[in-house]
């Protein structure tokens, strides 16, 4: 009798497993997504095309949701399975930081006999029985290769090192997705789907980082007697309330709710959610602070994570690194990606001053610059022979006009009325060109090196 019971349980378990496999096979399909990889040392190149398969689910007749990796910028996709292979689909929206993408499917995709059915997103995956096993260790955290702070469930053991993503299924429902280190609930997929007609990511970042580990002496210093909370350690320009919130500010309450804990998780919970619902980008929050012995309030709008205002971002642009060539000198902007192209040991193989700047000032503002402009190298020509050894130099000014970005460099060259063009670099190095000869030199460089353009500034 006992053996019959064991057999029955095995069959029951197998049926449940097959049900999950069948649901996954029905709801999920593959997209062959086309990308273009750009070189930050050679930003004038068109970029190397490559493709890879990405998992997707259909959320309505014409819309699918795809799991890209953070930072990937897709060009277009080809529909899979094979009865519609080769048919193009285009991305309506991509959130570069979380890697979620909305794909517009061909009009008649849903009429195909083998087309995937519309997926069912579980409404409460963390509490609903069929999905709750995926979400046992809830906390606010960041996905692999992402900076957005989201409600996640951390896996006890990391399942992969490259952040490969897949959907989570239980029965006929989609519970969310995983990147091998974190599980994400389906409610975030729904939030992103609902934001598909907006260019803004729905997932806000607090805009600052806080320090919760304080000694008793530090608590007495930062907080009024009897209060507790989190102390601001860094404010992110372009995301947080820069110039209103400062390192050392003690956060006492959010929207009238006391923080009442030294744990950052508590702070994130009351800052990014309300009454059990997650706040979206664009909503307003009010922080009660204690600074210099006085209580004060600031109100600001929640924004998604982005690096547009960082002096030294992780990468240079959402599509291709910005560049400009003048006199055969290749100018681009300093980014972490630029340095990492020197290889795994870039900290020792690249210019140490640039490494120091990248590590110390990446999330800072500068009073005169929005970016650091670099002379990456020179295209050899008889007319710039004196500067062909120049490499990885910071451009300070053009004819004594401070250069704040590649766009600013282009404007400075165009607006200059002097006979000569004088580029001044770090270390007080100079490159001087006769303006009357510069145009012919640029055209020769463009022809000799088969360049499509001398810049990509629009």
Short mmCIF file of C-alpha atoms in Angstrom, two decimals:
data_model
loop_
_atom_site.label_atom_id
_atom_site.label_comp_id
_atom_site.label_asym_id
_atom_site.label_seq_id
_atom_site.Cartn_x
_atom_site.Cartn_y
_atom_site.Cartn_z
CA UNK A 1 0.00 0.00 0.00
CA UNK A 2 2.84 2.33 0.90
CA UNK A 3 4.53 1.65 -2.47
CA UNK A 4 1.29 2.61 -4.29
CA UNK A 5 1.21 5.89 -2.35
CA UNK A 6 4.82 6.65 -3.31
CA UNK A 7 4.10 5.91 -6.97
CA UNK A 8 1.01 8.14 -6.80
CA UNK A 9 3.04 11.00 -5.30
CA UNK A 10 5.73 10.61 -7.95
CA UNK A 11 3.14 10.71 -10.73
CA UNK A 12 1.45 13.72 -9.13
CA UNK A 13 4.78 15.56 -8.85
CA UNK A 14 5.66 14.67 -12.42
CA UNK A 15 2.32 15.99 -13.65
CA UNK A 16 2.92 19.22 -11.77
CA UNK A 17 6.38 19.52 -13.29
CA UNK A 18 5.02 18.84 -16.77
CA UNK A 19 2.30 21.42 -16.18
CA UNK A 20 4.98 24.01 -15.47
CA UNK A 21 7.02 22.98 -18.51
CA UNK A 22 3.94 23.07 -20.73
CA UNK A 23 2.96 26.51 -19.41
CA UNK A 24 6.45 27.80 -20.08
CA UNK A 25 6.48 26.33 -23.59
CA UNK A 26 3.06 27.86 -24.30
CA UNK A 27 3.57 31.34 -22.87
CA UNK A 28 7.23 31.96 -23.62
CA UNK A 29 8.87 32.32 -27.02
CA UNK A 30 12.25 33.45 -28.30
CA UNK A 31 13.20 36.67 -30.00
CA UNK A 32 16.39 36.85 -32.02
CA UNK A 33 17.48 40.34 -31.04
CA UNK A 34 20.01 42.31 -33.07
CA UNK A 35 22.47 44.61 -31.32
CA UNK A 36 25.47 46.73 -32.27
CA UNK A 37 28.54 46.83 -30.06
CA UNK A 38 30.45 50.12 -30.09
CA UNK A 39 34.08 50.74 -29.23
CA UNK A 40 34.71 53.66 -26.89
CA UNK A 41 38.29 53.91 -28.14
CA UNK A 42 37.08 53.92 -31.76
CA UNK A 43 33.71 55.67 -31.53
CA UNK A 44 33.84 56.67 -35.22
CA UNK A 45 33.31 53.02 -36.21
CA UNK A 46 29.80 51.89 -37.05
CA UNK A 47 29.86 49.19 -34.41
CA UNK A 48 30.05 45.42 -34.62
CA UNK A 49 26.63 43.77 -35.16
CA UNK A 50 25.70 40.72 -33.13
CA UNK A 51 22.57 38.75 -32.29
CA UNK A 52 21.32 36.57 -29.48
CA UNK A 53 18.11 34.89 -28.41
CA UNK A 54 16.10 36.64 -25.71
CA UNK A 55 13.10 35.18 -23.81
CA UNK A 56 9.78 36.98 -24.24
CA UNK A 57 6.11 36.63 -23.32
CA UNK A 58 3.09 38.10 -25.09
CA UNK A 59 1.01 40.45 -22.93
CA UNK A 60 -1.65 41.43 -25.48
CA UNK A 61 -2.41 40.97 -29.18
CA UNK A 62 0.46 43.20 -30.36
CA UNK A 63 2.79 43.55 -27.38
CA UNK A 64 5.48 41.32 -25.88
CA UNK A 65 7.80 41.84 -22.94
CA UNK A 66 11.46 40.81 -23.42
CA UNK A 67 14.22 40.19 -20.87
CA UNK A 68 17.35 42.00 -22.03
CA UNK A 69 20.41 42.60 -19.88
CA UNK A 70 20.86 46.04 -18.31
CA UNK A 71 22.70 48.40 -20.63
CA UNK A 72 21.85 46.55 -23.85
CA UNK A 73 20.47 48.73 -26.65
CA UNK A 74 18.58 46.56 -29.18
CA UNK A 75 18.16 47.54 -32.82
CA UNK A 76 15.27 45.22 -33.72
CA UNK A 77 14.14 41.63 -33.24
CA UNK A 78 13.19 38.68 -35.41
CA UNK A 79 10.19 36.66 -34.30
CA UNK A 80 10.61 33.07 -33.18
CA UNK A 81 9.28 30.29 -33.26
CA UNK A 82 10.18 29.32 -36.76
CA UNK A 83 6.93 29.76 -38.64
CA UNK A 84 7.50 33.49 -38.34
CA UNK A 85 11.32 33.52 -38.35
CA UNK A 86 12.81 36.45 -40.18
CA UNK A 87 9.82 38.71 -39.55
CA UNK A 88 10.91 41.88 -37.83
CA UNK A 89 9.54 43.28 -34.60
CA UNK A 90 10.57 46.60 -33.09
CA UNK A 91 11.09 47.82 -29.57
CA UNK A 92 8.58 50.37 -28.34
CA UNK A 93 10.40 50.98 -25.07
CA UNK A 94 13.56 49.77 -23.34
CA UNK A 95 14.57 50.53 -19.76
CA UNK A 96 18.35 50.42 -20.02
CA UNK A 97 18.92 50.10 -16.28
CA UNK A 98 16.55 47.19 -15.56
CA UNK A 99 16.85 45.57 -19.00
CA UNK A 100 13.08 45.28 -19.59
CA UNK A 101 11.85 45.84 -23.12
CA UNK A 102 8.43 46.26 -24.77
CA UNK A 103 8.26 44.77 -28.28
CA UNK A 104 5.63 45.60 -30.92
CA UNK A 105 4.71 42.38 -32.73
CA UNK A 106 3.62 42.16 -36.38
CA UNK A 107 -0.12 42.74 -36.87
CA UNK A 108 -0.97 39.15 -37.75
CA UNK A 109 1.36 37.50 -35.21
CA UNK A 110 -1.57 36.53 -32.96
CA UNK A 111 -3.37 34.76 -35.81
CA UNK A 112 -0.58 32.24 -36.29
CA UNK A 113 -1.66 28.74 -35.25
CA UNK A 114 1.52 28.28 -33.21
CA UNK A 115 1.68 31.76 -31.75
CA UNK A 116 2.22 31.87 -28.02
CA UNK A 117 -0.92 32.60 -25.99
CA UNK A 118 -1.24 35.79 -23.99
CA UNK A 119 0.58 35.31 -20.70
CA UNK A 120 -1.17 35.62 -17.33
CA UNK A 121 0.77 37.72 -14.85
CA UNK A 122 0.21 36.76 -11.21
CA UNK A 123 -1.16 39.81 -9.38
CA UNK A 124 0.34 39.06 -5.94
CA UNK A 125 3.27 36.72 -6.56
CA UNK A 126 4.88 37.21 -3.14
CA UNK A 127 1.77 36.21 -1.21
CA UNK A 128 -0.08 34.02 -3.71
CA UNK A 129 0.51 30.33 -3.00
CA UNK A 130 1.39 29.28 -6.55
CA UNK A 131 4.27 31.77 -6.75
CA UNK A 132 5.25 32.45 -3.15
CA UNK A 133 8.00 29.79 -3.17
CA UNK A 134 10.02 32.04 -5.50
CA UNK A 135 9.93 34.96 -3.05
CA UNK A 136 11.16 33.81 0.35
CA UNK A 137 13.82 36.47 1.08
CA UNK A 138 12.28 39.83 0.25
CA UNK A 139 14.44 42.97 0.35
CA UNK A 140 15.12 46.16 -1.58
CA UNK A 141 18.12 45.56 -3.84
CA UNK A 142 19.59 45.94 -7.32
CA UNK A 143 19.59 43.34 -10.10
CA UNK A 144 22.87 42.14 -11.58
CA UNK A 145 24.48 44.99 -13.63
CA UNK A 146 21.69 47.37 -12.59
CA UNK A 147 21.50 50.35 -10.21
CA UNK A 148 17.70 50.60 -9.82
CA UNK A 149 16.49 49.77 -6.31
CA UNK A 150 13.60 47.30 -6.59
CA UNK A 151 11.63 44.94 -4.30
CA UNK A 152 13.43 41.62 -4.90
CA UNK A 153 13.94 38.20 -3.42
CA UNK A 154 17.58 37.18 -3.04
CA UNK A 155 18.49 33.62 -3.94
CA UNK A 156 20.34 31.61 -1.31
CA UNK A 157 22.95 30.62 -3.90
CA UNK A 158 23.93 32.49 -7.05
CA UNK A 159 22.91 30.34 -10.02
CA UNK A 160 24.99 32.00 -12.75
CA UNK A 161 27.74 34.59 -13.11
CA UNK A 162 26.65 36.34 -16.30
CA UNK A 163 23.18 37.52 -15.23
CA UNK A 164 21.30 35.36 -17.78
CA UNK A 165 17.57 35.92 -17.35
CA UNK A 166 14.54 33.66 -17.55
CA UNK A 167 10.86 33.87 -16.65
CA UNK A 168 9.47 32.20 -13.53
CA UNK A 169 6.37 30.06 -14.06
CA UNK A 170 3.96 28.25 -11.78
CA UNK A 171 1.09 26.41 -13.40
CA UNK A 172 -0.37 28.66 -16.08
CA UNK A 173 0.81 31.89 -14.48
CA UNK A 174 3.94 34.01 -14.86
CA UNK A 175 5.34 34.71 -11.40
CA UNK A 176 8.13 37.03 -12.57
CA UNK A 177 11.70 36.51 -13.75
CA UNK A 178 15.15 35.74 -12.37
CA UNK A 179 18.70 36.79 -13.22
CA UNK A 180 20.28 33.97 -11.24
CA UNK A 181 20.93 36.11 -8.18
CA UNK A 182 17.53 37.74 -7.60
CA UNK A 183 13.91 36.88 -8.31
CA UNK A 184 11.60 39.67 -9.48
CA UNK A 185 7.83 39.57 -9.03
CA UNK A 186 5.33 39.82 -11.88
CA UNK A 187 3.95 43.06 -10.42
CA UNK A 188 7.09 44.82 -11.71
CA UNK A 189 6.49 43.37 -15.17
CA UNK A 190 2.95 44.72 -15.02
CA UNK A 191 4.17 48.16 -13.94
CA UNK A 192 6.55 48.31 -16.86
CA UNK A 193 3.88 47.12 -19.31
CA UNK A 194 1.51 49.82 -18.05
CA UNK A 195 4.21 52.45 -18.68
CA UNK A 196 4.76 51.43 -22.30
CA UNK A 197 3.42 54.70 -23.75
CA UNK A 198 5.72 56.81 -21.56
CA UNK A 199 9.41 57.37 -22.23
CA UNK A 200 10.06 57.41 -18.47
CA UNK A 201 11.00 54.30 -16.50
CA UNK A 202 8.32 53.60 -13.87
CA UNK A 203 10.91 52.48 -11.29
CA UNK A 204 12.11 55.37 -9.14
CA UNK A 205 15.42 55.61 -7.34
CA UNK A 206 15.57 57.33 -3.92
CA UNK A 207 18.11 59.72 -5.41
CA UNK A 208 20.49 59.28 -2.51
CA UNK A 209 22.25 56.65 -0.45
CA UNK A 210 22.00 56.45 3.32
CA UNK A 211 24.17 55.06 6.07
CA UNK A 212 22.36 52.99 8.68
CA UNK A 213 25.35 51.59 10.61
CA UNK A 214 26.10 54.28 13.18
CA UNK A 215 27.88 54.18 16.51
CA UNK A 216 26.06 55.53 19.58
CA UNK A 217 28.28 58.64 19.47
CA UNK A 218 27.38 59.23 15.81
CA UNK A 219 23.66 58.81 16.57
CA UNK A 220 23.92 61.46 19.31
CA UNK A 221 25.68 63.78 16.88
CA UNK A 222 23.35 63.40 13.89
CA UNK A 223 19.94 63.01 15.57
CA UNK A 224 17.95 64.98 18.12
CA UNK A 225 17.57 63.19 21.43
CA UNK A 226 15.11 60.30 21.28
CA UNK A 227 15.07 60.11 17.44
CA UNK A 228 16.52 57.53 15.11
CA UNK A 229 16.76 57.17 11.35
CA UNK A 230 19.27 57.03 8.48
CA UNK A 231 22.03 59.50 7.61
CA UNK A 232 22.52 60.61 3.99
CA UNK A 233 25.93 59.52 2.66
CA UNK A 234 25.64 60.55 -1.00
CA UNK A 235 23.19 62.44 -3.23
CA UNK A 236 23.09 61.51 -6.92
CA UNK A 237 23.03 64.49 -9.33
CA UNK A 238 20.12 64.51 -11.73
CA UNK A 239 18.24 61.93 -9.66
CA UNK A 240 18.12 63.17 -6.09
CA UNK A 241 17.32 66.62 -4.67
CA UNK A 242 20.79 68.06 -5.30
CA UNK A 243 21.46 71.37 -3.49
CA UNK A 244 18.61 70.63 -1.03
CA UNK A 245 19.85 67.36 0.45
CA UNK A 246 23.43 66.92 1.67
CA UNK A 247 25.68 64.20 3.10
CA UNK A 248 25.24 64.26 6.87
CA UNK A 249 21.53 65.08 6.78
CA UNK A 250 19.60 62.83 9.16
CA UNK A 251 16.33 61.55 7.64
CA UNK A 252 13.69 61.41 10.40
CA UNK A 253 10.51 60.71 8.40
CA UNK A 254 9.17 60.26 4.87
CA UNK A 255 5.74 61.69 3.98
CA UNK A 256 5.03 61.99 7.70
CA UNK A 257 5.93 58.36 8.48
CA UNK A 258 8.82 58.11 10.96
CA UNK A 259 11.81 56.13 9.74
CA UNK A 260 12.24 54.90 13.34
CA UNK A 261 14.96 52.46 12.33
CA UNK A 262 18.63 52.45 11.46
CA UNK A 263 17.97 49.88 8.71
CA UNK A 264 18.14 51.16 5.13
CA UNK A 265 15.50 48.59 4.18
CA UNK A 266 12.97 50.39 6.36
CA UNK A 267 13.87 53.73 4.78
CA UNK A 268 13.49 52.34 1.23
CA UNK A 269 10.17 50.72 2.16
CA UNK A 270 8.51 53.96 3.25
CA UNK A 271 10.26 56.00 0.54
CA UNK A 272 9.41 53.79 -2.45
CA UNK A 273 6.04 52.33 -1.41
CA UNK A 274 2.84 53.45 0.27
CA UNK A 275 0.06 51.37 1.80
CA UNK A 276 1.41 48.21 0.18
CA UNK A 277 1.68 49.71 -3.32
CA UNK A 278 4.91 50.69 -5.02
CA UNK A 279 5.42 54.32 -6.00
CA UNK A 280 6.17 55.16 -9.61
CA UNK A 281 8.58 57.69 -11.05
CA UNK A 282 7.12 61.18 -11.03
CA UNK A 283 5.48 60.95 -7.61
CA UNK A 284 6.40 63.47 -4.91
CA UNK A 285 7.88 62.69 -1.51
CA UNK A 286 8.59 64.87 1.53
CA UNK A 287 11.60 64.21 3.76
CA UNK A 288 11.82 65.54 7.31
CA UNK A 289 15.47 66.18 8.15
CA UNK A 290 17.68 67.17 11.02
CA UNK A 291 20.63 69.36 10.00
CA UNK A 292 22.88 71.62 12.06
CA UNK A 293 20.65 71.35 15.10
CA UNK A 294 17.45 72.26 13.21
CA UNK A 295 14.57 70.30 11.70
CA UNK A 296 13.67 71.06 8.09
CA UNK A 297 11.64 69.62 5.24
CA UNK A 298 12.38 69.11 1.57
CA UNK A 299 10.01 67.94 -1.14
CA UNK A 300 11.16 66.41 -4.40
CA UNK A 301 9.98 64.28 -7.30
CA UNK A 302 11.12 60.67 -7.59
CA UNK A 303 13.08 59.90 -10.75
CA UNK A 304 14.47 56.70 -12.26
CA UNK A 305 18.19 55.97 -12.10
CA UNK A 306 20.19 57.52 -14.92
CA UNK A 307 23.71 58.86 -15.37
CA UNK A 308 22.99 61.82 -17.67
CA UNK A 309 24.16 64.31 -15.03
CA UNK A 310 27.21 62.37 -13.83
CA UNK A 311 30.59 63.92 -14.59
CA UNK A 312 31.95 60.47 -15.49
CA UNK A 313 29.15 58.01 -16.36
CA UNK A 314 29.52 54.26 -16.73
CA UNK A 315 29.13 54.53 -20.52
CA UNK A 316 29.08 57.54 -22.77
CA UNK A 317 25.72 57.46 -24.47
CA UNK A 318 22.64 55.34 -24.91
CA UNK A 319 23.62 54.46 -28.47
CA UNK A 320 27.22 55.33 -29.39
CA UNK A 321 30.02 57.23 -27.63
CA UNK A 322 30.19 60.88 -28.59
CA UNK A 323 33.22 61.95 -30.56
CA UNK A 324 34.69 64.78 -32.66
CA UNK A 325 37.76 64.81 -34.91
CA UNK A 326 39.60 68.11 -35.53
CA UNK A 327 43.05 68.32 -37.10
CA UNK A 328 43.19 64.54 -36.97
CA UNK A 329 42.83 64.66 -33.17
CA UNK A 330 40.16 62.29 -31.87
CA UNK A 331 38.18 63.73 -28.95
CA UNK A 332 35.70 61.75 -26.87
CA UNK A 333 34.38 61.77 -23.29
CA UNK A 334 35.81 59.96 -20.28
CA UNK A 335 33.66 57.08 -19.08
CA UNK A 336 34.26 53.94 -17.06
CA UNK A 337 33.68 51.93 -20.24
CA UNK A 338 36.45 53.83 -22.02
CA UNK A 339 38.92 52.81 -19.31
CA UNK A 340 37.71 49.21 -19.15
CA UNK A 341 38.50 48.74 -22.83
CA UNK A 342 42.16 48.65 -21.78
CA UNK A 343 41.39 45.19 -20.37
CA UNK A 344 40.88 43.52 -17.02
CA UNK A 345 43.95 45.26 -15.59
CA UNK A 346 42.87 48.69 -16.83
CA UNK A 347 43.65 50.29 -13.48
CA UNK A 348 47.35 49.68 -14.06
CA UNK A 349 47.49 49.70 -17.88
CA UNK A 350 45.56 52.96 -18.50
CA UNK A 351 46.45 56.50 -17.43
CA UNK A 352 46.38 56.58 -13.63
CA UNK A 353 45.09 60.12 -13.47
CA UNK A 354 42.03 59.09 -15.48
CA UNK A 355 41.50 56.04 -13.24
CA UNK A 356 41.68 58.30 -10.18
CA UNK A 357 39.15 60.71 -11.67
CA UNK A 358 36.79 57.89 -12.62
CA UNK A 359 36.89 56.38 -9.14
CA UNK A 360 36.66 59.67 -7.23
CA UNK A 361 34.34 61.86 -9.30
CA UNK A 362 32.06 59.54 -11.27
CA UNK A 363 28.86 60.56 -9.44
CA UNK A 364 29.80 64.19 -8.90
CA UNK A 365 28.95 67.50 -10.51
CA UNK A 366 31.60 69.91 -11.76
CA UNK A 367 31.17 73.71 -11.64
CA UNK A 368 32.41 74.17 -15.22
CA UNK A 369 31.97 70.83 -16.99
CA UNK A 370 29.20 68.37 -17.68
CA UNK A 371 31.75 65.86 -19.02
CA UNK A 372 35.52 65.41 -19.15
CA UNK A 373 36.68 65.63 -22.78
CA UNK A 374 39.69 63.52 -23.76
CA UNK A 375 42.13 63.62 -26.64
CA UNK A 376 42.07 59.86 -27.19
CA UNK A 377 44.75 59.81 -29.90
CA UNK A 378 45.74 61.35 -33.26
CA UNK A 379 45.22 60.05 -36.79
CA UNK A 380 48.76 60.33 -38.28
CA UNK A 381 49.26 63.00 -40.94
CA UNK A 382 52.16 65.22 -41.99
CA UNK A 383 50.32 68.28 -40.64
CA UNK A 384 49.81 66.93 -37.09
CA UNK A 385 53.12 65.09 -36.74
CA UNK A 386 54.06 67.05 -33.61
CA UNK A 387 51.00 65.70 -31.75
CA UNK A 388 50.97 62.05 -32.78
CA UNK A 389 52.28 60.93 -29.39
CA UNK A 390 49.49 62.74 -27.56
CA UNK A 391 47.13 60.23 -25.95
CA UNK A 392 44.57 60.23 -23.12
CA UNK A 393 45.05 63.92 -22.38
CA UNK A 394 42.28 65.95 -20.76
CA UNK A 395 41.24 68.89 -22.94
CA UNK A 396 41.12 72.01 -20.81
CA UNK A 397 40.22 74.75 -23.29
CA UNK A 398 40.09 75.93 -26.91
CA UNK A 399 41.53 79.44 -27.34
CA UNK A 400 41.10 79.94 -23.56
CA UNK A 401 37.43 78.92 -23.65
CA UNK A 402 36.77 76.11 -21.15
CA UNK A 403 35.44 72.96 -22.82
CA UNK A 404 32.55 71.40 -20.89
CA UNK A 405 31.58 68.55 -23.26
CA UNK A 406 32.06 67.28 -26.82
CA UNK A 407 29.07 69.42 -27.83
CA UNK A 408 30.80 72.39 -26.19
CA UNK A 409 34.01 71.56 -28.08
CA UNK A 410 32.19 71.61 -31.41
CA UNK A 411 30.61 74.97 -30.54
CA UNK A 412 33.96 76.43 -29.40
CA UNK A 413 35.61 75.47 -32.72
CA UNK A 414 32.71 76.83 -34.79
CA UNK A 415 32.51 80.12 -32.88
CA UNK A 416 36.25 80.83 -32.77
CA UNK A 417 37.20 83.91 -34.86
CA UNK A 418 40.97 83.83 -34.33
CA UNK A 419 43.54 82.96 -36.97
CA UNK A 420 44.76 79.95 -35.02
CA UNK A 421 43.02 77.20 -33.11
CA UNK A 422 44.80 76.45 -29.82
CA UNK A 423 43.93 73.29 -27.87
CA UNK A 424 45.25 73.34 -24.29
CA UNK A 425 45.56 69.99 -22.49
CA UNK A 426 46.35 68.78 -19.00
CA UNK A 427 50.06 69.08 -18.23
CA UNK A 428 50.05 72.43 -20.11
CA UNK A 429 50.51 70.72 -23.47
CA UNK A 430 49.35 72.61 -26.55
CA UNK A 431 48.23 71.70 -30.07
CA UNK A 432 48.09 74.65 -32.49
CA UNK A 433 46.52 74.67 -35.97
CA UNK A 434 46.22 77.33 -38.63
CA UNK A 435 42.47 77.61 -39.17
CA UNK A 436 42.89 78.16 -42.88
CA UNK A 437 44.64 74.77 -43.16
CA UNK A 438 42.47 72.89 -40.67
CA UNK A 439 39.54 72.31 -43.01
CA UNK A 440 41.68 70.70 -45.75
CA UNK A 441 43.48 68.59 -43.12
CA UNK A 442 40.15 67.34 -41.76
CA UNK A 443 38.91 66.43 -45.25
CA UNK A 444 42.14 64.56 -45.97
CA UNK A 445 41.89 62.64 -42.68
CA UNK A 446 38.26 61.78 -43.47
CA UNK A 447 39.22 60.43 -46.89
CA UNK A 448 42.42 58.59 -45.88
CA UNK A 449 40.77 56.75 -42.98
CA UNK A 450 37.39 56.18 -44.71
CA UNK A 451 35.45 58.03 -42.01
CA UNK A 452 31.72 58.54 -42.50
CA UNK A 453 31.76 61.68 -40.40
CA UNK A 454 34.11 63.84 -38.34
CA UNK A 455 31.66 63.86 -35.41
CA UNK A 456 28.37 62.35 -34.25
CA UNK A 457 27.04 65.46 -32.51
CA UNK A 458 23.52 66.40 -33.51
#
